[in-house]
Short mmCIF file of C-alpha atoms in Angstrom, two decimals:
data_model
loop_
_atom_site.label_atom_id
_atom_site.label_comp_id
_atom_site.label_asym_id
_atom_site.label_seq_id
_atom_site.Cartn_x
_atom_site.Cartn_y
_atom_site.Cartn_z
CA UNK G 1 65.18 133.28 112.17
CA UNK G 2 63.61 129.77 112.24
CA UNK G 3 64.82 126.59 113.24
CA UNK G 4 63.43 124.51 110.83
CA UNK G 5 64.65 126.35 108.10
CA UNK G 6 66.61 124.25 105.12
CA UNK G 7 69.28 125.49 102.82
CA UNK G 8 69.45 123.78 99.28
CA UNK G 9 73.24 122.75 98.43
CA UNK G 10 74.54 125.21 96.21
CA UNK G 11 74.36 125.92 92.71
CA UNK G 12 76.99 123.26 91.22
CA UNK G 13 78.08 121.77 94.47
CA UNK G 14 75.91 118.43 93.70
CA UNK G 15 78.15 115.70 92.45
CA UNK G 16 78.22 115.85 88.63
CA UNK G 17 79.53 112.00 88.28
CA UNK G 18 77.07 109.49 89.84
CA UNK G 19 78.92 106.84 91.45
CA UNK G 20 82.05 108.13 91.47
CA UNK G 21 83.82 107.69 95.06
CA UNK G 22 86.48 109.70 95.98
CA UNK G 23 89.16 108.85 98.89
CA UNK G 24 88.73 111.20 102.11
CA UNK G 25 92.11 112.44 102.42
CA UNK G 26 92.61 112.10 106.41
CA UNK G 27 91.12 108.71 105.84
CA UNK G 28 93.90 106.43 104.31
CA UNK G 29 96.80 104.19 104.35
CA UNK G 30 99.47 102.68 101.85
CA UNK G 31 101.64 101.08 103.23
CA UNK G 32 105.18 98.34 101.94
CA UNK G 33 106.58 95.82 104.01
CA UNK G 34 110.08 93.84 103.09
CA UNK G 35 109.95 90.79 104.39
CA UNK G 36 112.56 87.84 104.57
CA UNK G 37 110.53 84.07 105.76
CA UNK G 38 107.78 85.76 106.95
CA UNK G 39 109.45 88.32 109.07
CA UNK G 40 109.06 92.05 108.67
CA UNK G 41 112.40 93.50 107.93
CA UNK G 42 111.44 97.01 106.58
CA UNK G 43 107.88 98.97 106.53
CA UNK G 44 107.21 102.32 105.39
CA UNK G 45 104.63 103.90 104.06
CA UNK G 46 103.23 106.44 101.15
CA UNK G 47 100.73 109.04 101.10
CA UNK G 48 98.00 108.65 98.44
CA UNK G 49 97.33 112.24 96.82
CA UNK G 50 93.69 111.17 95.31
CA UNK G 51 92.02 108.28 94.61
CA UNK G 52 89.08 107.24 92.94
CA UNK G 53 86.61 104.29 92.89
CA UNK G 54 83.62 103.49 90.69
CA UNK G 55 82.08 100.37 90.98
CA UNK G 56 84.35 98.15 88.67
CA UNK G 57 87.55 100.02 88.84
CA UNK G 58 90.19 102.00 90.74
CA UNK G 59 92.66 104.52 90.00
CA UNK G 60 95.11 105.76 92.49
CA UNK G 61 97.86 108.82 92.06
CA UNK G 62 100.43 108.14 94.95
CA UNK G 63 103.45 110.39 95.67
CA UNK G 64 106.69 108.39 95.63
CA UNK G 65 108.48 111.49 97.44
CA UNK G 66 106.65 110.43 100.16
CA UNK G 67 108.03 107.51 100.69
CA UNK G 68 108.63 106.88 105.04
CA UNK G 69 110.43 104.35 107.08
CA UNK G 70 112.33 104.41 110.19
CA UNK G 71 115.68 104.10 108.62
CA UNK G 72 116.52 107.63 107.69
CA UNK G 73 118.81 107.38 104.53
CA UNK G 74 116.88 104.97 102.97
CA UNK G 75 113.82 107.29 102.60
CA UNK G 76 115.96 110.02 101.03
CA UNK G 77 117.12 107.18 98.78
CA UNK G 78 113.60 106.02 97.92
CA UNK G 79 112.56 109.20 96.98
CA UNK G 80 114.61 109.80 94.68
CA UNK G 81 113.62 106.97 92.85
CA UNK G 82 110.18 106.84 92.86
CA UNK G 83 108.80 109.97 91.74
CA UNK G 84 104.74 109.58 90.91
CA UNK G 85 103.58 106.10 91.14
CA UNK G 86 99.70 105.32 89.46
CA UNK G 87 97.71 102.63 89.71
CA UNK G 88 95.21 101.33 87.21
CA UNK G 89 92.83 98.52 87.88
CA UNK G 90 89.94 96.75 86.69
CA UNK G 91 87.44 94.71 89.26
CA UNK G 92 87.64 91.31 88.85
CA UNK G 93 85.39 89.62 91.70
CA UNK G 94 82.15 90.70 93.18
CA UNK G 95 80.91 91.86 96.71
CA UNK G 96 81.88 91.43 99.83
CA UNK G 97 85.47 90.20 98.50
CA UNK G 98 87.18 92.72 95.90
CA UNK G 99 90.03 91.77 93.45
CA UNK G 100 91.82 94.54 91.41
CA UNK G 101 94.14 93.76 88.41
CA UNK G 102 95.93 96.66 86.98
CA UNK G 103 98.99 98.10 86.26
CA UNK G 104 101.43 100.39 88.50
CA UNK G 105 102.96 102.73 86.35
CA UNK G 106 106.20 104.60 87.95
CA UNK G 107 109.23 106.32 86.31
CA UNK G 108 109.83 104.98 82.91
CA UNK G 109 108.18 101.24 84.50
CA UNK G 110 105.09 99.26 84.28
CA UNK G 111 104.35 96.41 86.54
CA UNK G 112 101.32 93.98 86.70
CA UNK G 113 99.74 94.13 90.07
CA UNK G 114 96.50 92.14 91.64
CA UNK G 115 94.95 93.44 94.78
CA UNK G 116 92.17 91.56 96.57
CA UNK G 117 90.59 92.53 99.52
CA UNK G 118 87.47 93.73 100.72
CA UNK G 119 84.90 96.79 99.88
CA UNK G 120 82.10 97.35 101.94
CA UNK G 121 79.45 100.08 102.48
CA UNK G 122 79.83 102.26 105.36
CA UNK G 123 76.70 104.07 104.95
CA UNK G 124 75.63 106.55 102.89
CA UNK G 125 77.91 107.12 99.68
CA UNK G 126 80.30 105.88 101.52
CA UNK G 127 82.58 102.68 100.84
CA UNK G 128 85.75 101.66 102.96
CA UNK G 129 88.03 99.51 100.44
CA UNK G 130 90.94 97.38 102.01
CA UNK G 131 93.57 95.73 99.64
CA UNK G 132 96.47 93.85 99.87
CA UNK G 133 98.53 92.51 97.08
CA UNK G 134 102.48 91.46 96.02
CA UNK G 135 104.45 93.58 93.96
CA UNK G 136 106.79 90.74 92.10
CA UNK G 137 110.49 91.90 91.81
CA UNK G 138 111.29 93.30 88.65
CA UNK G 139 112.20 90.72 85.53
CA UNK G 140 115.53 92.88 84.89
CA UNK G 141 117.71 94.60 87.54
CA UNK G 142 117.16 98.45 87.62
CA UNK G 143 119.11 100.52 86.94
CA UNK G 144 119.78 103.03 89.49
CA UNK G 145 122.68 104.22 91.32
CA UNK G 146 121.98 102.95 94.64
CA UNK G 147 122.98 99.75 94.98
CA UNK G 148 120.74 99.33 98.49
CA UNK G 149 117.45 100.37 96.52
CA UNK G 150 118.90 97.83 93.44
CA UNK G 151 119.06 95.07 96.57
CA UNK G 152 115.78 96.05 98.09
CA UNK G 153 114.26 95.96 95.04
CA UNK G 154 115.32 92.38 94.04
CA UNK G 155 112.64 91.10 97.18
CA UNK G 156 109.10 91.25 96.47
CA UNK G 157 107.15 94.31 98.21
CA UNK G 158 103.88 93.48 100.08
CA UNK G 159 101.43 96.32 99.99
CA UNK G 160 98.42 97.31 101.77
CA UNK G 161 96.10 99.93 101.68
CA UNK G 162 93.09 101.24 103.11
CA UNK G 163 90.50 103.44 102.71
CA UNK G 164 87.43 105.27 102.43
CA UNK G 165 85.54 106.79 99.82
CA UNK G 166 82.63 108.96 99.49
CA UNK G 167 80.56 110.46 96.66
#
């Protein structure tokens, strides 16, 4: 057989949605930090089932149940309470910064989030997108029957996330 033979992708394997990026799956981060002046008093971290990006806006499913720290009964606790978590956003700024506002949508809750970070290309069809942002605490108190996720809950949450996206 010859070398310099080449194979045409397959019937239907093309991408149907031009400029649609979806998130590589090994290739991504969410992650919450507590803190209390400044300092770091709790990190953990979520997975993000899919994700995707087209030029303008971003939609993210992430899996509460996911939810890991190093304090083991807090997780369980977490969990519990979380369930699915999306995120909905709109770009707002151009190239090379990126700003998202949107809306995180978990449980029977909506909050208002802004992300801004930074996209940029990372060759072809590919984009690496890193945001950060502050999750306000809630207006009311939740209502939930742990009282340590009511407490946590009453400090804002820093998030971060990271990652890359192909076509």
């Amino acid at each position: 057989m010859p070398t310099d033979t080449r194979f045409l992708p397959a019937a239907g394997s093309l991408d149907a949605e031009p400029g649609v990026h979806r998130l590589r799956p090994d290739r991504r981060v969410l992650e919450l930090t507590l803190r209390l002046l400044g300092i770091p008093l709790l990190r953990g971290r979520l997975t993000v089932r899919r994700a995707e990006f087209v030029p303008g806006s971003l939609t993210a499913e992430i899996d509460g149940g996911s939810f890991r720290t190093r304090v083991p009964l807090l997780s369980a606790m977490v969990t519990r309470e979380l369930g699915t978590v999306w995120f909905t956003g709109e770009e707002s700024a151009e190239q090379p910064s990126a700003e998202f506002a949107g809306r995180l949508d978990f449980g029977d809750s909506t909050r208002d989030l802004v992300l801004g970070g930074e996209l940029r290309a990372a060759g072809e069809g590919r984009v690496i997108l890193w945001l950060r942002g502050t999750l306000p605490p809630p207006r009311r108190p939740l209502r939930t029957v742990s009282r340590i996720v009511r407490l946590l809950a009453r400090r804002p949450i820093h998030l971060e996330f990271a990652g890359e996206f192909v076509r």
